[in-house]
Amino acid sequence: MIRLSDTQRILLSCASQRSNGSLLPLPAMIRPGGGTSRAMAALLRQGFAHERETGEPAATHRVDDDIRYGVFITAAGAAAIGVEPEDPGAANAVAVAGSPAAPATRPHSKTATIITLLARAQGATAAELIEATGWLPHTTRAALTGIRKKGHAIDRGKREGVTCYRIVEAG
C-alpha cells in the first residue's frame, strides 16, 4: 500500500478533479506554507507528480527566467489515490447503462468511479465500492442513494451469496 500524508492525498485528489491536473492553486482546506512545499517535493520524487511549463498564473509553482513551471499529477499519482485514468469505453458503458435523463458526473470523481463499477455486467458489491473509493460503508450507501436520486435505476441482487448492485436500463 502506498503511504501518503493527508496533505499529499488532498493535493492529488484536487489535481485529479481539475481539467489540467495541476496541484495548484492550493485547495482552501490547506494553509499555504503548512508543509505543502515538502509534500509537493515528495510527490515529485515519488513520481506521483511532474513539473512542466504552464501558461496559467494560478498553476505556477516556480518561475525560471520568463518560463512558468507548474506541478501536475501523473498517472501513478492518480493510481496512488485510487483514481483510474478515463477510459472512453467506460464512459460509453455509463451512458448506455444509465437512464437518458441522468445527469453527467465529473469524469474523475468517486461518484463516476462508482457508476462505472455499477455499469459492469456483474455490477459491484459494497466491499468493491468501498475499496474503490476509500469511503466508509455508510458513505458508500449514501452515494448509492444519491445516484438513484440522479435518475439511475439500481438493481440489487446476489452474487456468490453477497449483495451486488448494478445499474439497469430505466423503464
PDB file of C-alpha atoms in Angstrom:
ATOM      1  CA  MET A   1       0.000   0.000   0.000  1.00  0.00           C
ATOM      2  CA  ILE A   2       1.242   3.469  -0.876  1.00  0.00           C
ATOM      3  CA  ARG A   3       1.744   5.714   2.127  1.00  0.00           C
ATOM      4  CA  LEU A   4       0.789   9.331   1.559  1.00  0.00           C
ATOM      5  CA  SER A   5       0.310  12.138   4.039  1.00  0.00           C
ATOM      6  CA  ASP A   6      -3.074  13.818   4.329  1.00  0.00           C
ATOM      7  CA  THR A   7      -1.665  16.886   2.561  1.00  0.00           C
ATOM      8  CA  GLN A   8      -0.366  14.753  -0.323  1.00  0.00           C
ATOM      9  CA  ARG A   9      -3.724  12.972  -0.662  1.00  0.00           C
ATOM     10  CA  ILE A  10      -5.590  16.292  -0.732  1.00  0.00           C
ATOM     11  CA  LEU A  11      -3.216  17.752  -3.328  1.00  0.00           C
ATOM     12  CA  LEU A  12      -3.514  14.681  -5.584  1.00  0.00           C
ATOM     13  CA  SER A  13      -7.275  14.445  -5.132  1.00  0.00           C
ATOM     14  CA  CYS A  14      -7.845  18.087  -6.063  1.00  0.00           C
ATOM     15  CA  ALA A  15      -5.454  17.793  -9.025  1.00  0.00           C
ATOM     16  CA  SER A  16      -7.273  14.700 -10.298  1.00  0.00           C
ATOM     17  CA  GLN A  17     -10.521  16.680 -10.384  1.00  0.00           C
ATOM     18  CA  ARG A  18      -9.055  19.601 -12.339  1.00  0.00           C
ATOM     19  CA  SER A  19      -9.119  19.501 -16.120  1.00  0.00           C
ATOM     20  CA  ASN A  20      -5.421  20.438 -16.340  1.00  0.00           C
ATOM     21  CA  GLY A  21      -4.299  18.132 -13.487  1.00  0.00           C
ATOM     22  CA  SER A  22      -2.479  20.933 -11.639  1.00  0.00           C
ATOM     23  CA  LEU A  23      -1.727  20.647  -7.922  1.00  0.00           C
ATOM     24  CA  LEU A  24      -2.041  24.439  -7.759  1.00  0.00           C
ATOM     25  CA  PRO A  25      -3.778  26.614  -6.702  1.00  0.00           C
ATOM     26  CA  LEU A  26      -3.863  25.113  -3.235  1.00  0.00           C
ATOM     27  CA  PRO A  27      -7.268  23.923  -2.048  1.00  0.00           C
ATOM     28  CA  ALA A  28      -8.911  26.150   0.569  1.00  0.00           C
ATOM     29  CA  MET A  29      -8.504  23.450   3.239  1.00  0.00           C
ATOM     30  CA  ILE A  30      -4.689  23.640   3.047  1.00  0.00           C
ATOM     31  CA  ARG A  31      -2.879  26.587   4.559  1.00  0.00           C
ATOM     32  CA  PRO A  32      -0.039  27.991   2.435  1.00  0.00           C
ATOM     33  CA  GLY A  33       3.291  27.065   3.982  1.00  0.00           C
ATOM     34  CA  GLY A  34       1.758  24.297   6.067  1.00  0.00           C
ATOM     35  CA  GLY A  35       4.145  21.692   4.699  1.00  0.00           C
ATOM     36  CA  THR A  36       2.898  21.982   1.135  1.00  0.00           C
ATOM     37  CA  SER A  37       6.370  22.561  -0.307  1.00  0.00           C
ATOM     38  CA  ARG A  38       7.656  19.364   1.315  1.00  0.00           C
ATOM     39  CA  ALA A  39       4.539  17.459   0.254  1.00  0.00           C
ATOM     40  CA  MET A  40       4.937  18.554  -3.377  1.00  0.00           C
ATOM     41  CA  ALA A  41       8.675  17.790  -3.333  1.00  0.00           C
ATOM     42  CA  ALA A  42       7.930  14.275  -2.050  1.00  0.00           C
ATOM     43  CA  LEU A  43       5.261  13.753  -4.750  1.00  0.00           C
ATOM     44  CA  LEU A  44       7.779  14.834  -7.401  1.00  0.00           C
ATOM     45  CA  ARG A  45      10.447  12.451  -6.007  1.00  0.00           C
ATOM     46  CA  GLN A  46       7.993   9.526  -5.899  1.00  0.00           C
ATOM     47  CA  GLY A  47       6.822  10.150  -9.469  1.00  0.00           C
ATOM     48  CA  PHE A  48       3.242  10.971  -8.411  1.00  0.00           C
ATOM     49  CA  ALA A  49       3.628  14.470  -9.870  1.00  0.00           C
ATOM     50  CA  HIS A  50       5.828  16.082 -12.501  1.00  0.00           C
ATOM     51  CA  GLU A  51       6.893  19.608 -13.306  1.00  0.00           C
ATOM     52  CA  ARG A  52       6.183  21.177 -16.698  1.00  0.00           C
ATOM     53  CA  GLU A  53       5.730  24.566 -18.328  1.00  0.00           C
ATOM     54  CA  THR A  54       2.420  26.309 -17.798  1.00  0.00           C
ATOM     55  CA  GLY A  55       0.858  29.493 -19.037  1.00  0.00           C
ATOM     56  CA  GLU A  56      -1.602  29.719 -16.169  1.00  0.00           C
ATOM     57  CA  PRO A  57      -0.524  32.104 -13.394  1.00  0.00           C
ATOM     58  CA  ALA A  58      -2.621  30.285 -10.767  1.00  0.00           C
ATOM     59  CA  ALA A  59      -0.910  26.969 -11.590  1.00  0.00           C
ATOM     60  CA  THR A  60       2.630  28.393 -11.350  1.00  0.00           C
ATOM     61  CA  HIS A  61       4.931  26.683  -8.834  1.00  0.00           C
ATOM     62  CA  ARG A  62       8.140  28.461  -9.819  1.00  0.00           C
ATOM     63  CA  VAL A  63       9.452  30.862 -12.464  1.00  0.00           C
ATOM     64  CA  ASP A  64      12.764  30.388 -14.247  1.00  0.00           C
ATOM     65  CA  ASP A  65      13.646  33.450 -16.353  1.00  0.00           C
ATOM     66  CA  ASP A  66      10.345  34.088 -18.185  1.00  0.00           C
ATOM     67  CA  ILE A  67       9.131  30.493 -18.100  1.00  0.00           C
ATOM     68  CA  ARG A  68       6.487  29.440 -15.587  1.00  0.00           C
ATOM     69  CA  TYR A  69       6.531  25.895 -14.257  1.00  0.00           C
ATOM     70  CA  GLY A  70       3.661  24.095 -12.569  1.00  0.00           C
ATOM     71  CA  VAL A  71       3.302  20.772 -10.758  1.00  0.00           C
ATOM     72  CA  PHE A  72       0.866  18.289 -12.301  1.00  0.00           C
ATOM     73  CA  ILE A  73      -0.454  14.873 -11.292  1.00  0.00           C
ATOM     74  CA  THR A  74       0.862  11.797 -13.140  1.00  0.00           C
ATOM     75  CA  ALA A  75      -0.935   8.535 -13.906  1.00  0.00           C
ATOM     76  CA  ALA A  76       0.977   6.983 -10.995  1.00  0.00           C
ATOM     77  CA  GLY A  77      -0.287   9.769  -8.727  1.00  0.00           C
ATOM     78  CA  ALA A  78      -3.863   9.145  -9.799  1.00  0.00           C
ATOM     79  CA  ALA A  79      -3.435   5.419  -9.216  1.00  0.00           C
ATOM     80  CA  ALA A  80      -1.963   6.104  -5.768  1.00  0.00           C
ATOM     81  CA  ILE A  81      -5.250   7.669  -4.661  1.00  0.00           C
ATOM     82  CA  GLY A  82      -7.401   5.131  -6.468  1.00  0.00           C
ATOM     83  CA  VAL A  83      -8.415   7.208  -9.483  1.00  0.00           C
ATOM     84  CA  GLU A  84      -8.305   5.298 -12.749  1.00  0.00           C
ATOM     85  CA  PRO A  85      -7.493   7.139 -15.975  1.00  0.00           C
ATOM     86  CA  GLU A  86     -10.555   7.950 -18.005  1.00  0.00           C
ATOM     87  CA  ASP A  87     -11.307   5.173 -20.444  1.00  0.00           C
ATOM     88  CA  PRO A  88     -13.520   6.051 -23.443  1.00  0.00           C
ATOM     89  CA  GLY A  89     -15.108   2.606 -23.199  1.00  0.00           C
ATOM     90  CA  ALA A  90     -16.080   3.195 -19.552  1.00  0.00           C
ATOM     91  CA  ALA A  91     -17.767   6.493 -20.399  1.00  0.00           C
ATOM     92  CA  ASN A  92     -19.808   4.748 -23.090  1.00  0.00           C
ATOM     93  CA  ALA A  93     -20.787   1.974 -20.672  1.00  0.00           C
ATOM     94  CA  VAL A  94     -22.146   4.544 -18.209  1.00  0.00           C
ATOM     95  CA  ALA A  95     -24.088   6.363 -20.915  1.00  0.00           C
ATOM     96  CA  VAL A  96     -25.677   3.152 -22.171  1.00  0.00           C
ATOM     97  CA  ALA A  97     -26.466   1.726 -18.744  1.00  0.00           C
ATOM     98  CA  GLY A  98     -27.794   4.929 -17.172  1.00  0.00           C
ATOM     99  CA  SER A  99     -31.147   6.433 -17.955  1.00  0.00           C
ATOM    100  CA  PRO A 100     -31.209   9.150 -20.636  1.00  0.00           C
ATOM    101  CA  ALA A 101     -32.336  11.742 -18.097  1.00  0.00           C
ATOM    102  CA  ALA A 102     -29.406  11.038 -15.762  1.00  0.00           C
ATOM    103  CA  PRO A 103     -27.011  13.991 -15.500  1.00  0.00           C
ATOM    104  CA  ALA A 104     -23.336  13.613 -16.291  1.00  0.00           C
ATOM    105  CA  THR A 105     -20.836  13.388 -13.439  1.00  0.00           C
ATOM    106  CA  ARG A 106     -17.313  14.728 -13.294  1.00  0.00           C
ATOM    107  CA  PRO A 107     -15.084  12.181 -15.041  1.00  0.00           C
ATOM    108  CA  HIS A 108     -12.574  11.706 -12.195  1.00  0.00           C
ATOM    109  CA  SER A 109     -14.932  11.858  -9.236  1.00  0.00           C
ATOM    110  CA  LYS A 110     -15.539   8.991  -6.865  1.00  0.00           C
ATOM    111  CA  THR A 111     -19.197   9.031  -7.909  1.00  0.00           C
ATOM    112  CA  ALA A 112     -18.099   8.476 -11.513  1.00  0.00           C
ATOM    113  CA  THR A 113     -15.959   5.570 -10.296  1.00  0.00           C
ATOM    114  CA  ILE A 114     -18.979   4.042  -8.546  1.00  0.00           C
ATOM    115  CA  ILE A 115     -21.173   4.488 -11.637  1.00  0.00           C
ATOM    116  CA  THR A 116     -18.517   2.817 -13.795  1.00  0.00           C
ATOM    117  CA  LEU A 117     -18.357  -0.160 -11.422  1.00  0.00           C
ATOM    118  CA  LEU A 118     -22.149  -0.419 -11.237  1.00  0.00           C
ATOM    119  CA  ALA A 119     -22.426  -0.288 -15.040  1.00  0.00           C
ATOM    120  CA  ARG A 120     -20.426  -3.506 -15.423  1.00  0.00           C
ATOM    121  CA  ALA A 121     -22.447  -6.606 -16.333  1.00  0.00           C
ATOM    122  CA  GLN A 122     -21.644  -8.220 -12.978  1.00  0.00           C
ATOM    123  CA  GLY A 123     -22.193  -4.980 -11.042  1.00  0.00           C
ATOM    124  CA  ALA A 124     -20.273  -4.394  -7.820  1.00  0.00           C
ATOM    125  CA  THR A 125     -20.503  -5.439  -4.197  1.00  0.00           C
ATOM    126  CA  ALA A 126     -20.472  -2.923  -1.360  1.00  0.00           C
ATOM    127  CA  ALA A 127     -16.956  -4.119  -0.460  1.00  0.00           C
ATOM    128  CA  GLU A 128     -15.737  -3.423  -4.021  1.00  0.00           C
ATOM    129  CA  LEU A 129     -17.268   0.070  -3.941  1.00  0.00           C
ATOM    130  CA  ILE A 130     -15.718   0.789  -0.532  1.00  0.00           C
ATOM    131  CA  GLU A 131     -12.300  -0.380  -1.736  1.00  0.00           C
ATOM    132  CA  ALA A 132     -12.503   1.681  -4.949  1.00  0.00           C
ATOM    133  CA  THR A 133     -13.449   4.911  -3.171  1.00  0.00           C
ATOM    134  CA  GLY A 134     -11.867   4.566   0.253  1.00  0.00           C
ATOM    135  CA  TRP A 135     -15.169   5.627   1.788  1.00  0.00           C
ATOM    136  CA  LEU A 136     -16.757   4.198   4.906  1.00  0.00           C
ATOM    137  CA  PRO A 137     -19.731   1.851   4.411  1.00  0.00           C
ATOM    138  CA  HIS A 138     -22.347   4.445   5.402  1.00  0.00           C
ATOM    139  CA  THR A 139     -20.881   6.975   2.952  1.00  0.00           C
ATOM    140  CA  THR A 140     -20.930   4.397   0.172  1.00  0.00           C
ATOM    141  CA  ARG A 141     -24.594   3.580   0.861  1.00  0.00           C
ATOM    142  CA  ALA A 142     -25.419   7.300   0.849  1.00  0.00           C
ATOM    143  CA  ALA A 143     -23.667   7.644  -2.526  1.00  0.00           C
ATOM    144  CA  LEU A 144     -25.843   4.832  -3.910  1.00  0.00           C
ATOM    145  CA  THR A 145     -28.904   6.750  -2.732  1.00  0.00           C
ATOM    146  CA  GLY A 146     -27.576   9.903  -4.404  1.00  0.00           C
ATOM    147  CA  ILE A 147     -27.008   8.030  -7.659  1.00  0.00           C
ATOM    148  CA  ARG A 148     -30.609   6.776  -7.519  1.00  0.00           C
ATOM    149  CA  LYS A 149     -31.844  10.327  -6.944  1.00  0.00           C
ATOM    150  CA  LYS A 150     -29.906  11.460 -10.024  1.00  0.00           C
ATOM    151  CA  GLY A 151     -32.048   9.137 -12.138  1.00  0.00           C
ATOM    152  CA  HIS A 152     -30.096   5.885 -12.332  1.00  0.00           C
ATOM    153  CA  ALA A 153     -32.034   2.672 -11.737  1.00  0.00           C
ATOM    154  CA  ILE A 154     -30.003   0.417  -9.435  1.00  0.00           C
ATOM    155  CA  ASP A 155     -30.861  -3.265  -9.138  1.00  0.00           C
ATOM    156  CA  ARG A 156     -29.857  -5.202  -6.029  1.00  0.00           C
ATOM    157  CA  GLY A 157     -29.175  -8.926  -6.327  1.00  0.00           C
ATOM    158  CA  LYS A 158     -26.901 -11.680  -5.061  1.00  0.00           C
ATOM    159  CA  ARG A 159     -23.596 -12.860  -6.488  1.00  0.00           C
ATOM    160  CA  GLU A 160     -21.948 -15.797  -4.713  1.00  0.00           C
ATOM    161  CA  GLY A 161     -24.087 -15.085  -1.642  1.00  0.00           C
ATOM    162  CA  VAL A 162     -23.053 -11.420  -1.422  1.00  0.00           C
ATOM    163  CA  THR A 163     -25.330  -8.470  -2.184  1.00  0.00           C
ATOM    164  CA  CYS A 164     -24.422  -6.927  -5.509  1.00  0.00           C
ATOM    165  CA  TYR A 165     -25.592  -3.623  -7.032  1.00  0.00           C
ATOM    166  CA  ARG A 166     -25.936  -2.941 -10.756  1.00  0.00           C
ATOM    167  CA  ILE A 167     -27.226  -0.075 -12.888  1.00  0.00           C
ATOM    168  CA  VAL A 168     -30.053  -1.273 -15.156  1.00  0.00           C
ATOM    169  CA  GLU A 169     -31.925   0.320 -18.030  1.00  0.00           C
ATOM    170  CA  ALA A 170     -34.673   2.586 -16.732  1.00  0.00           C
ATOM    171  CA  GLY A 171     -38.174   1.866 -17.848  1.00  0.00           C
TER     172      GLY A 171
END
